[in-house]
mmCIF file of C-alpha atoms in Angstrom:
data_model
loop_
_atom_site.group_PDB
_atom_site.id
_atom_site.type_symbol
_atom_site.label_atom_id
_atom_site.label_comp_id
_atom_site.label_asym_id
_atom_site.label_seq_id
_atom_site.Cartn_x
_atom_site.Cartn_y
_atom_site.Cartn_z
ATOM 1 C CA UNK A 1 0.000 0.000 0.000
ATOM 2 C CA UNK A 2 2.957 2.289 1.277
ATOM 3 C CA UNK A 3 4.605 1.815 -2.310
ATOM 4 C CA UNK A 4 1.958 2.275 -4.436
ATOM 5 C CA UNK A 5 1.269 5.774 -2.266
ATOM 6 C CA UNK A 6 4.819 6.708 -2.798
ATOM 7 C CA UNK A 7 5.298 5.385 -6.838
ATOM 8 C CA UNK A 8 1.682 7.887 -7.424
ATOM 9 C CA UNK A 9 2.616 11.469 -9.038
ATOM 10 C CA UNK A 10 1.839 14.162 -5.957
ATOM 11 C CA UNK A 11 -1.312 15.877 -7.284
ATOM 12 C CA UNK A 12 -1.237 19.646 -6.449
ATOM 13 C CA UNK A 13 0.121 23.122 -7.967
ATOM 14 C CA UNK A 14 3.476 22.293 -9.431
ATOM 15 C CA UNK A 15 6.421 24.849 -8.389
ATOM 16 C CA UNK A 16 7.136 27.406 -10.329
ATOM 17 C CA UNK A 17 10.814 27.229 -11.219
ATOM 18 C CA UNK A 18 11.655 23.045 -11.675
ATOM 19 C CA UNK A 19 15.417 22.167 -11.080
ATOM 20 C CA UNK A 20 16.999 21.726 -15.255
ATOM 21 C CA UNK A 21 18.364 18.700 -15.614
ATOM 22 C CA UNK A 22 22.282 18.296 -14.900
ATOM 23 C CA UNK A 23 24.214 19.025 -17.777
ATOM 24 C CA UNK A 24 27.167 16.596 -19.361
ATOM 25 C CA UNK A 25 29.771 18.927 -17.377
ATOM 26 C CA UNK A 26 27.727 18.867 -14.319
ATOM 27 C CA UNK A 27 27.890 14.606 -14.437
ATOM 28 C CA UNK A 28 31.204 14.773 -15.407
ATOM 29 C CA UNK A 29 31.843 16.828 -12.063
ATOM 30 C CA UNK A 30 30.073 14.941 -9.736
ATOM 31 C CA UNK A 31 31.678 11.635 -11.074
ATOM 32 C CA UNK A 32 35.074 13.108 -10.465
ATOM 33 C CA UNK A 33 33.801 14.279 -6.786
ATOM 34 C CA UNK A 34 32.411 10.820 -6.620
ATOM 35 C CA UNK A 35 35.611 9.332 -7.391
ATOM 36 C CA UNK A 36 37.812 11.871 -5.421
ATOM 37 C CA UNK A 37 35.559 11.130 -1.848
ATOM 38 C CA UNK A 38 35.790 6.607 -2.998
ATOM 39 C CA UNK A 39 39.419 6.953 -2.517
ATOM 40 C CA UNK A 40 39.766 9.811 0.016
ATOM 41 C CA UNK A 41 39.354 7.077 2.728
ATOM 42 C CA UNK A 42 42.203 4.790 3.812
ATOM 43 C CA UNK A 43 39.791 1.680 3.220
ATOM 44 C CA UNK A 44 38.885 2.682 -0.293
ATOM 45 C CA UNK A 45 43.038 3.148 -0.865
ATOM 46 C CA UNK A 46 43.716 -0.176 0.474
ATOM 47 C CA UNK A 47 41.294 -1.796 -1.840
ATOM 48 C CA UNK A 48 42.060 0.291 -4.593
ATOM 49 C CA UNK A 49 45.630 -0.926 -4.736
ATOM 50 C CA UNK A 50 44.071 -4.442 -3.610
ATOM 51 C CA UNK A 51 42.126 -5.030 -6.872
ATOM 52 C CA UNK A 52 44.001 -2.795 -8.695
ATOM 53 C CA UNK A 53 47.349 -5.242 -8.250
ATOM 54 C CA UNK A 54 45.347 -8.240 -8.586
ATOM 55 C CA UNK A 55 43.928 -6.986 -11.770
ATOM 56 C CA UNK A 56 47.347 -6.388 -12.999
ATOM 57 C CA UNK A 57 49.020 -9.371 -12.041
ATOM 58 C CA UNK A 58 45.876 -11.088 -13.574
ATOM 59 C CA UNK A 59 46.026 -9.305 -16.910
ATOM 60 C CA UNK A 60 50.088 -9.373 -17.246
ATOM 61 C CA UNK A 61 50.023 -13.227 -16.164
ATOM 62 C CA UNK A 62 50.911 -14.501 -19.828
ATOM 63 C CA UNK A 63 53.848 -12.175 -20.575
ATOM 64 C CA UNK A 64 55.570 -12.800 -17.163
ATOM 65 C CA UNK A 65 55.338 -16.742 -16.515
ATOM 66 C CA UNK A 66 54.312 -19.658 -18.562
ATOM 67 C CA UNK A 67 51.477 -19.237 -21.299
ATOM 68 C CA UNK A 68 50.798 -22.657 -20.480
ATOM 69 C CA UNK A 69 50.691 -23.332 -16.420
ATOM 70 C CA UNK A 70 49.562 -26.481 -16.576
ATOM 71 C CA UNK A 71 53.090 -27.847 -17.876
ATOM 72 C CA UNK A 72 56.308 -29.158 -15.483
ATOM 73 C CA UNK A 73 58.585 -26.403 -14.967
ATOM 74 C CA UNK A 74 61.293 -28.093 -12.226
ATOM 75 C CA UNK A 75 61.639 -30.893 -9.324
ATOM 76 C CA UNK A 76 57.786 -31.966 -8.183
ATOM 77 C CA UNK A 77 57.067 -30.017 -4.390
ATOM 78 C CA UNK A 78 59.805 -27.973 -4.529
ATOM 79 C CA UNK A 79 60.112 -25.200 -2.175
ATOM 80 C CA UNK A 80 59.691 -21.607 -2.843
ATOM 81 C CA UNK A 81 63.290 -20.350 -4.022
ATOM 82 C CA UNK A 82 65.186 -18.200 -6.555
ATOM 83 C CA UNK A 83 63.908 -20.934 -9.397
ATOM 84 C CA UNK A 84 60.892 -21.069 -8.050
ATOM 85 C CA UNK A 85 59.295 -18.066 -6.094
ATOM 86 C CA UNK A 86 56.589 -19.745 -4.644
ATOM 87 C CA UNK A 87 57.873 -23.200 -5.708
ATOM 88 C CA UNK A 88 56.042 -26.126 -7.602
ATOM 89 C CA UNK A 89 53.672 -28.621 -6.823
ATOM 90 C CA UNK A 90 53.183 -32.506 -6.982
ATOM 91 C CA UNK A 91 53.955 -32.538 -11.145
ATOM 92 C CA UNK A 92 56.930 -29.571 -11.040
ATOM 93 C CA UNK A 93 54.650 -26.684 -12.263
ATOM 94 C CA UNK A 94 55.696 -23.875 -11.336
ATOM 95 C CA UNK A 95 53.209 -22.162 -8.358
ATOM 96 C CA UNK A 96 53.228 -18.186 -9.502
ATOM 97 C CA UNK A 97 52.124 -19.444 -13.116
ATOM 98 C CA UNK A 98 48.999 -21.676 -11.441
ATOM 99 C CA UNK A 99 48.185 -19.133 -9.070
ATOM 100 C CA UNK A 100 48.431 -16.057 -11.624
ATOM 101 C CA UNK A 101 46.006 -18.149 -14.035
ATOM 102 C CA UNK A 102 43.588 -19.168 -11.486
ATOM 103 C CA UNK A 103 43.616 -15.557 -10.477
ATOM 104 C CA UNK A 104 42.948 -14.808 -14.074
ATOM 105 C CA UNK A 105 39.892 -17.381 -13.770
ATOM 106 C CA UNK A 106 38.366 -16.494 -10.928
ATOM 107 C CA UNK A 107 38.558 -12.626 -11.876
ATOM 108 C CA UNK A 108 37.197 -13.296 -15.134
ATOM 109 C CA UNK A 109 34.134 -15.665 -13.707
ATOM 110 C CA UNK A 110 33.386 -12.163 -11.337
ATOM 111 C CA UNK A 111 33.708 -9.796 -14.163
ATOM 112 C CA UNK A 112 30.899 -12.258 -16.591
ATOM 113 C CA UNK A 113 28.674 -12.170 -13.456
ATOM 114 C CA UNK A 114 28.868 -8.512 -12.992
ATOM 115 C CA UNK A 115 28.146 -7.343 -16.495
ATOM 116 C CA UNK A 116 25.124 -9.939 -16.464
ATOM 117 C CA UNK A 117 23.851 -9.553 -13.247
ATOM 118 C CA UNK A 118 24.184 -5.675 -13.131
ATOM 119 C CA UNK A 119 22.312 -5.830 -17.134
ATOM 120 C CA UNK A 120 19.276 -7.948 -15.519
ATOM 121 C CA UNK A 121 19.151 -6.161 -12.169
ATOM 122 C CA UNK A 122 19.656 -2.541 -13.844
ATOM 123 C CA UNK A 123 16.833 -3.065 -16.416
ATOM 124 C CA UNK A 124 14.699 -5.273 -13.820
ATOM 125 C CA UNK A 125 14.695 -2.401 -10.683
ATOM 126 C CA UNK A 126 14.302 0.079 -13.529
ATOM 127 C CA UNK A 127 11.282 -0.622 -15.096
ATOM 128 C CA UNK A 128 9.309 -1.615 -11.964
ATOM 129 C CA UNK A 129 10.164 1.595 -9.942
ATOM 130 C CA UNK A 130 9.751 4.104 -12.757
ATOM 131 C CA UNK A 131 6.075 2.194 -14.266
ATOM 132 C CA UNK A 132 5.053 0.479 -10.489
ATOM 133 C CA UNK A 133 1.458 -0.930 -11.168
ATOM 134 C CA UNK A 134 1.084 -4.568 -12.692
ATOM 135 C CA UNK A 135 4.349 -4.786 -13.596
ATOM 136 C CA UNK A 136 6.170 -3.658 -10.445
ATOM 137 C CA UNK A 137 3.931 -6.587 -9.001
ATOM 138 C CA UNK A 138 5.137 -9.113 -11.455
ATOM 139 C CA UNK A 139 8.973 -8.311 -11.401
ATOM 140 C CA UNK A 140 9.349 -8.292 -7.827
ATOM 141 C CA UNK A 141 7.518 -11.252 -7.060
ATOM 142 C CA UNK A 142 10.070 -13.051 -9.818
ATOM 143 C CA UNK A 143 12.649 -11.329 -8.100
ATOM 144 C CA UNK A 144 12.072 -12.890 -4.966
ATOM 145 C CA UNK A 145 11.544 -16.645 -6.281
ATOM 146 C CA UNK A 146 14.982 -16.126 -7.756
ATOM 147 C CA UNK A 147 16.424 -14.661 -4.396
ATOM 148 C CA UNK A 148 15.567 -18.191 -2.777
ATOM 149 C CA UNK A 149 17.012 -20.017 -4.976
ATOM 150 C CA UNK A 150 20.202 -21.915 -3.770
ATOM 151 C CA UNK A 151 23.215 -20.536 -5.791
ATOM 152 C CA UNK A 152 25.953 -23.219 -5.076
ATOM 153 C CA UNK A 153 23.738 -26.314 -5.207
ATOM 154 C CA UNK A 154 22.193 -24.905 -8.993
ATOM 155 C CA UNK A 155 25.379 -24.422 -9.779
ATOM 156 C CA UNK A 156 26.844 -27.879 -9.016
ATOM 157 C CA UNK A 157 23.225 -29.133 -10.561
ATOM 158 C CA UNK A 158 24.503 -27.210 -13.911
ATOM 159 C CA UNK A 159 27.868 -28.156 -13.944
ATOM 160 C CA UNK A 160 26.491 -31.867 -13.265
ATOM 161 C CA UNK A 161 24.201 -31.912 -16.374
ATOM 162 C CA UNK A 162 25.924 -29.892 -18.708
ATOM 163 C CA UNK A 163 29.853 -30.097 -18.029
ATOM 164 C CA UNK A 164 32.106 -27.811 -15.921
ATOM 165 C CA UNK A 165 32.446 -25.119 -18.511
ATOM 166 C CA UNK A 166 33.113 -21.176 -17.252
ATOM 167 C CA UNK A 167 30.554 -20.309 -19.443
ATOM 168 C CA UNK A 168 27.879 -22.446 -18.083
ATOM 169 C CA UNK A 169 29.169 -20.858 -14.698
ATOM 170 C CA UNK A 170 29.264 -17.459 -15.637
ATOM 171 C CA UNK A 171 25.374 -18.362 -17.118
ATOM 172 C CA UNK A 172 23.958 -19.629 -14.059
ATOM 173 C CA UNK A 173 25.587 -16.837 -11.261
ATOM 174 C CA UNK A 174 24.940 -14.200 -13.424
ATOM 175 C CA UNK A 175 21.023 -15.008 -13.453
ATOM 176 C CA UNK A 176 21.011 -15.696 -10.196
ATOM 177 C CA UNK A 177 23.118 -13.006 -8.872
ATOM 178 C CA UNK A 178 21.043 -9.652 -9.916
ATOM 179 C CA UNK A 179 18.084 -9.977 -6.999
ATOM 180 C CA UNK A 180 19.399 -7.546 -4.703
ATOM 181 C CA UNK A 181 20.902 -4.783 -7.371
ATOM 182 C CA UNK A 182 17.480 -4.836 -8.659
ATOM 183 C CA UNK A 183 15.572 -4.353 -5.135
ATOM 184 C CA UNK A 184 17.901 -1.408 -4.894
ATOM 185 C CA UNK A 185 17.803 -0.161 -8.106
ATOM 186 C CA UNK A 186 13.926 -0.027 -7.668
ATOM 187 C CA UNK A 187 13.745 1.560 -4.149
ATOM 188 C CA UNK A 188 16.377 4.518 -5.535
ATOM 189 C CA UNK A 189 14.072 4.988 -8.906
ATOM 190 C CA UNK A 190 11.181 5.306 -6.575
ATOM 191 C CA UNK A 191 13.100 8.127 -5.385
ATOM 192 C CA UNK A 192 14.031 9.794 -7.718
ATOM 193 C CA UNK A 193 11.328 9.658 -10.448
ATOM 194 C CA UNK A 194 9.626 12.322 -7.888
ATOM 195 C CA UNK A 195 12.611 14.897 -8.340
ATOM 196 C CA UNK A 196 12.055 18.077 -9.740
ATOM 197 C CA UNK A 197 15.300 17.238 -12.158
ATOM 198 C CA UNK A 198 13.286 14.433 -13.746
ATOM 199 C CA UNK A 199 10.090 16.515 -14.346
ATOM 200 C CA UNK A 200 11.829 18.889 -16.283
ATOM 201 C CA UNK A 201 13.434 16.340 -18.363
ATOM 202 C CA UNK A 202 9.800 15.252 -19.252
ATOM 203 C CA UNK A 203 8.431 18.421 -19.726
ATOM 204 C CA UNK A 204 10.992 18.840 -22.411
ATOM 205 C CA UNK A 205 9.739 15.602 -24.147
ATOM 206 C CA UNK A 206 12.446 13.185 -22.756
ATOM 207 C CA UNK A 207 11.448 9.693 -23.320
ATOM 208 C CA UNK A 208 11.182 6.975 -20.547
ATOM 209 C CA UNK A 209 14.063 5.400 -21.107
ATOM 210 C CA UNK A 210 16.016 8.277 -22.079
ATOM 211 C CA UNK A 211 14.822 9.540 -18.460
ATOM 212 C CA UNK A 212 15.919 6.015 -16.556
ATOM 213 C CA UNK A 213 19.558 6.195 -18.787
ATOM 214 C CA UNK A 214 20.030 9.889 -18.699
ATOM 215 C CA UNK A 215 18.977 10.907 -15.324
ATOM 216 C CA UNK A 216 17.950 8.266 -12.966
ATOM 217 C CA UNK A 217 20.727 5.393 -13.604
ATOM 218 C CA UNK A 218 23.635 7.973 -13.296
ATOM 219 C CA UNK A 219 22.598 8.942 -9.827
ATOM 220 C CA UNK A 220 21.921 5.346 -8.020
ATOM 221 C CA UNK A 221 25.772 4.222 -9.901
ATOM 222 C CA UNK A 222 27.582 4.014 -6.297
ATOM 223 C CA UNK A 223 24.592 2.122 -4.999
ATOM 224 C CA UNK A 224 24.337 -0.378 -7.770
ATOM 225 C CA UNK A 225 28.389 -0.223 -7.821
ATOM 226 C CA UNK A 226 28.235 -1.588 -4.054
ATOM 227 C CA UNK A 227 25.663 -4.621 -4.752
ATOM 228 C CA UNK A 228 27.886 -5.483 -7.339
ATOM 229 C CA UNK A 229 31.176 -5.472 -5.373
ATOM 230 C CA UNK A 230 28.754 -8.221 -3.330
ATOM 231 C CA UNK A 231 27.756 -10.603 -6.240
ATOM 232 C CA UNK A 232 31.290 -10.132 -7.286
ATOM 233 C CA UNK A 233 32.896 -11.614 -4.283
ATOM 234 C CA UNK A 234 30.433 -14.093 -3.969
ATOM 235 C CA UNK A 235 30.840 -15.160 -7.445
ATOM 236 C CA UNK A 236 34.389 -15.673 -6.742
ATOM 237 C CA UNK A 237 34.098 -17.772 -3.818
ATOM 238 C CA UNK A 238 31.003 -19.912 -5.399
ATOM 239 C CA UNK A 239 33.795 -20.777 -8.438
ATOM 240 C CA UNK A 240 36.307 -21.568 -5.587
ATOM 241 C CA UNK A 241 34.400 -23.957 -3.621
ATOM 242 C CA UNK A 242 33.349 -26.209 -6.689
ATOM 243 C CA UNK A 243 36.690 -25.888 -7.766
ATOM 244 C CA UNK A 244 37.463 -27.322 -4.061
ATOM 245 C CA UNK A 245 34.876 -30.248 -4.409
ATOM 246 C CA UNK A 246 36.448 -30.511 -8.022
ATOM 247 C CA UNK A 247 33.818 -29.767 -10.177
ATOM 248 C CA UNK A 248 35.247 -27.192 -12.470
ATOM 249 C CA UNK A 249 36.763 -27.978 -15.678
ATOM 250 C CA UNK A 250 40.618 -29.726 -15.276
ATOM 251 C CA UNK A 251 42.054 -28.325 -18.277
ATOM 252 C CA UNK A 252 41.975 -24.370 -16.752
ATOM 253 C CA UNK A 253 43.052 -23.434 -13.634
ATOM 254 C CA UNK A 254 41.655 -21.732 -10.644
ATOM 255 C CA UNK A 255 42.238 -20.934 -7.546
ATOM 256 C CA UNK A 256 39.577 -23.612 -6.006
ATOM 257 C CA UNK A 257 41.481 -26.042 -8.040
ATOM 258 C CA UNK A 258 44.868 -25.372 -6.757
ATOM 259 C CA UNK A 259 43.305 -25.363 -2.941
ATOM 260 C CA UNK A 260 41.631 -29.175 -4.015
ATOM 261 C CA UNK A 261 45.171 -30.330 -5.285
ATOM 262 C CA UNK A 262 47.004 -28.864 -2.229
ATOM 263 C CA UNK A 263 44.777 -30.918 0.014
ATOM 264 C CA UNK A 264 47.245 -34.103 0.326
ATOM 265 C CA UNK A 265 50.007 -31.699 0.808
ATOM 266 C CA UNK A 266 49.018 -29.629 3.623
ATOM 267 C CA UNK A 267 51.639 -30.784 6.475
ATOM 268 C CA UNK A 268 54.522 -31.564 3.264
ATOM 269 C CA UNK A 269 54.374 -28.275 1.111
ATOM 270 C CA UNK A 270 52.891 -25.598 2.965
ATOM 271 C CA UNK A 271 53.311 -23.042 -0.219
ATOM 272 C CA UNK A 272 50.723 -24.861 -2.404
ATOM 273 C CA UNK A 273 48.197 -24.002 0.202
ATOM 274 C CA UNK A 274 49.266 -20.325 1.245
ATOM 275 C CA UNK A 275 49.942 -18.789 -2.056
ATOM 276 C CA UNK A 276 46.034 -19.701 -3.827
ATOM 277 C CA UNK A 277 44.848 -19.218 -0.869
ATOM 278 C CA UNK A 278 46.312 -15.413 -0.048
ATOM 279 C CA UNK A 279 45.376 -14.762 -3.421
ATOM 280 C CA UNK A 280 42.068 -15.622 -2.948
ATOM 281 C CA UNK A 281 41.613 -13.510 0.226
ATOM 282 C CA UNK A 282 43.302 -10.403 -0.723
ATOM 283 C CA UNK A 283 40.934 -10.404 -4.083
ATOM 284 C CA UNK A 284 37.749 -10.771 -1.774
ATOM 285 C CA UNK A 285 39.444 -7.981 0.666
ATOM 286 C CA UNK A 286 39.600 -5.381 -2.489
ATOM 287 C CA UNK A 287 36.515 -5.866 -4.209
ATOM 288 C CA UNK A 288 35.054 -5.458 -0.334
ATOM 289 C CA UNK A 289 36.990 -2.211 0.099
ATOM 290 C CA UNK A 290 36.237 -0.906 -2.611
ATOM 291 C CA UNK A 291 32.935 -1.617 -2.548
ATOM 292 C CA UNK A 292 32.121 -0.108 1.246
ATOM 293 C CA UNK A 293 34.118 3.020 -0.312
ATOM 294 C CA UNK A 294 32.293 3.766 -2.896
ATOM 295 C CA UNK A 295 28.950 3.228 -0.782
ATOM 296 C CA UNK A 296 30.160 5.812 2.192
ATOM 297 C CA UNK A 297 31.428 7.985 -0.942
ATOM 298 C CA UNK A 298 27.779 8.216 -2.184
ATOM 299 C CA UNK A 299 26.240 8.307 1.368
ATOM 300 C CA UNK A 300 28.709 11.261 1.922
ATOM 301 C CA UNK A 301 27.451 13.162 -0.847
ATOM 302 C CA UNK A 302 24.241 12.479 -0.350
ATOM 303 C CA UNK A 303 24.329 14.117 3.108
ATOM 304 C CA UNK A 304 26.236 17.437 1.757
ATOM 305 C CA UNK A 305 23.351 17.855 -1.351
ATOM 306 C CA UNK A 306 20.936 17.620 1.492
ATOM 307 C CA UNK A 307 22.660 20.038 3.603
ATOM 308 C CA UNK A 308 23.010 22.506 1.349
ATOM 309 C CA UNK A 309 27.043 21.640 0.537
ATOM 310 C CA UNK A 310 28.267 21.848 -2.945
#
C-alpha cells in the first residue's frame, strides 16, 4: 500500500521554477567528486591498490610466466626459491604461473557475473520503480523466487548436467546473482522519479528510457556499484568452492582447483596451500573495500546535497 502511495505522481500546484536537468559537465563533475571522496578514505586506498594489483598481475600473467601453467617447470614439491618463487607442486609446475592463471579465472568468472547480473538487475529495478502498477507486481515477485534459490547447489546441478564449462558458470551466477541490485535499483528509482530534475526532463519531451539512462541510472551508480562489489565476491568464492569439491573444468586453472590439489600436501608443502589461498583472500578484501568506499562515498554526498554543501 505504502509503495503504491509513494510510486503515485503528488497531485497539487506544481512549483514554479523546476530544477533543469544536470548538464554533461555537471555529471562529469560529480563523477570526479564521486571518485575523489571513494578513494579519500584509507579503506577505499587499500582496496584500490588491492584489486588494482590483482587486476594487474591477472592481466600481465601470460607475458611474465608460462602461457601454459599447466606444464612441469622443475623438481615436483619444490620449495619456494630463486627458481621457483613460490615453488612447484606434486607434477613440477611452477606455483606463480597456477596461481596467476587461477587468479585470471576467478577474476574473469566475477567480471561475466557482474556485467550480467548488473544488465538484468539494472533493467529489472528500472522498469518496476519508474512504471510500479502490474508490472512492479510481477517483477518483484520473480525477483524474490529467484532470491531463494540456492546458488551453489544450482550451480553444481549445472555443472552436473551440462559439463564444468566457465561459461555455463558465468550463465547460471549471473542469473542468479542480480536480486538484490534490482531491489535497490527499484527503491532509488522510486526516489528519484519524484525529483524536480526528472520533471523537467519530461516536460521537455524526454522519453522513458532516455529519463531512466540519462537521469535516474547515473545517480543510483555508487549504490548499484556496491551490490555489485557483493555478487562479485560471492561469485568468486562460489567458483572456488566447486573448484574445491572438483567440479570445475581440469584443463583451466583456478584458484579452487589449486586449494583441491594442495589438500594431500598440507603438512609436506605448505606453499601450495598459502599462495592460492592469499590470493584468494586479498581479491575478496579489495573488491570489499572498494565496494564499502564507494557506498560511504555516495552516502557522503548524499548528506552534503541535502545540507546545502556543494
Amino acid at each position: 500500500m505504502s509503495e503504491r502511495l509513494v510510486a503515485t505522481r503528488p497531485r497539487g500546484p506544481r512549483r514554479s521554477a523546476p530544477e533543469p536537468p544536470p548538464t554533461r559537465a555537471a555529471r562529469r563533475l560529480a563523477g570526479a567528486r564521486y571518485v575523489g571522496a571513494a578513494l579519500g578514505s584509507p579503506g577505499g586506498r587499500l582496496g584500490a591498490l588491492l584489486l588494482g594489483s590483482m587486476l594487474l598481475a591477472a592481466l600481465v600473467a601470460p607475458l611474465v610466466v608460462s602461457a601454459d601453467p599447466l606444464t612441469s617447470a622443475g623438481a615436483p614439491l619444490a620449495p619456494p626459491s630463486t627458481a621457483h618463487r613460490f615453488g612447484t607442486d606434486d607434477l613440477g609446475r611452477d606455483v606463480v604461473a597456477l596461481v596467476l592463471h587461477g587468479l585470471r579465472t576467478s577474476l574473469l568468472v566475477a567480471a561475466g557475473v557482474v556485467v550480467l547480473a548488473g544488465l538484468i538487475g539494472v533493467i529489472t529495478g528500472g522498469l518496476a520503480g519508474w512504471y510500479g502498477g502490474a508490472l512492479d507486481d510481477i517483477a518483484m515477485r520473480f525477483t524474490e523466487i529467484v532470491q531463494i534459490v540456492p546458488r551453489f547447489f544450482l550451480a553444481v546441478v549445472v555443472v552436473a548436467l551440462f559439463g564444468p564449462g566457465l561459461v555455463n558458470l558465468i550463465l547460471v551466477l549471473g542469473f542468479t546473482s542480480w536480486t538484490w541490485t534490482a531491489r535497490v535499483v527499484r527503491a532509488e528509482t522510486l526516489s528519484l522519479r519524484r525529483r524536480e530534475f526528472v520533471d523537467a526532463a519530461q516536460a521537455l519531451g524526454a522519453s522513458p528510457a532516455h529519463v531512466l539512462a540519462r537521469h535516474i541510472w547515473p545517480n543510483i551508480l555508487g549504490t548499484t556499484l556496491v551490490m555489485l562489489s557483493v555478487a562479485a565476491s560471492s561469485a568468486i568464492l562460489i567458483e572456488a568452492g566447486l573448484g574445491f569439491v572438483g567440479l570445475t573444468d581440469p584443463d583451466v586453472v583456478s584458484l579452487g582447483y589449486l586449494a583441491n590439489n594442495a589438500q594431500r600436501f598440507l603438512r609436506t608443502a605448505w606453499w601450495l596451500t598459502v599462495f592460492p589461498g592469499a590470493a584468494l583472500v586479498l581479491t575478496i578484501l579489495g573488491i570489499n573495500l572498494v565496494g564499502d568506499a564507494v557506498g560511504d562515498a555516495a552516502d557522503t554526498l548524499a548528506s552534503g546535497e541535502a545540507g546545502g554543501v556543494t
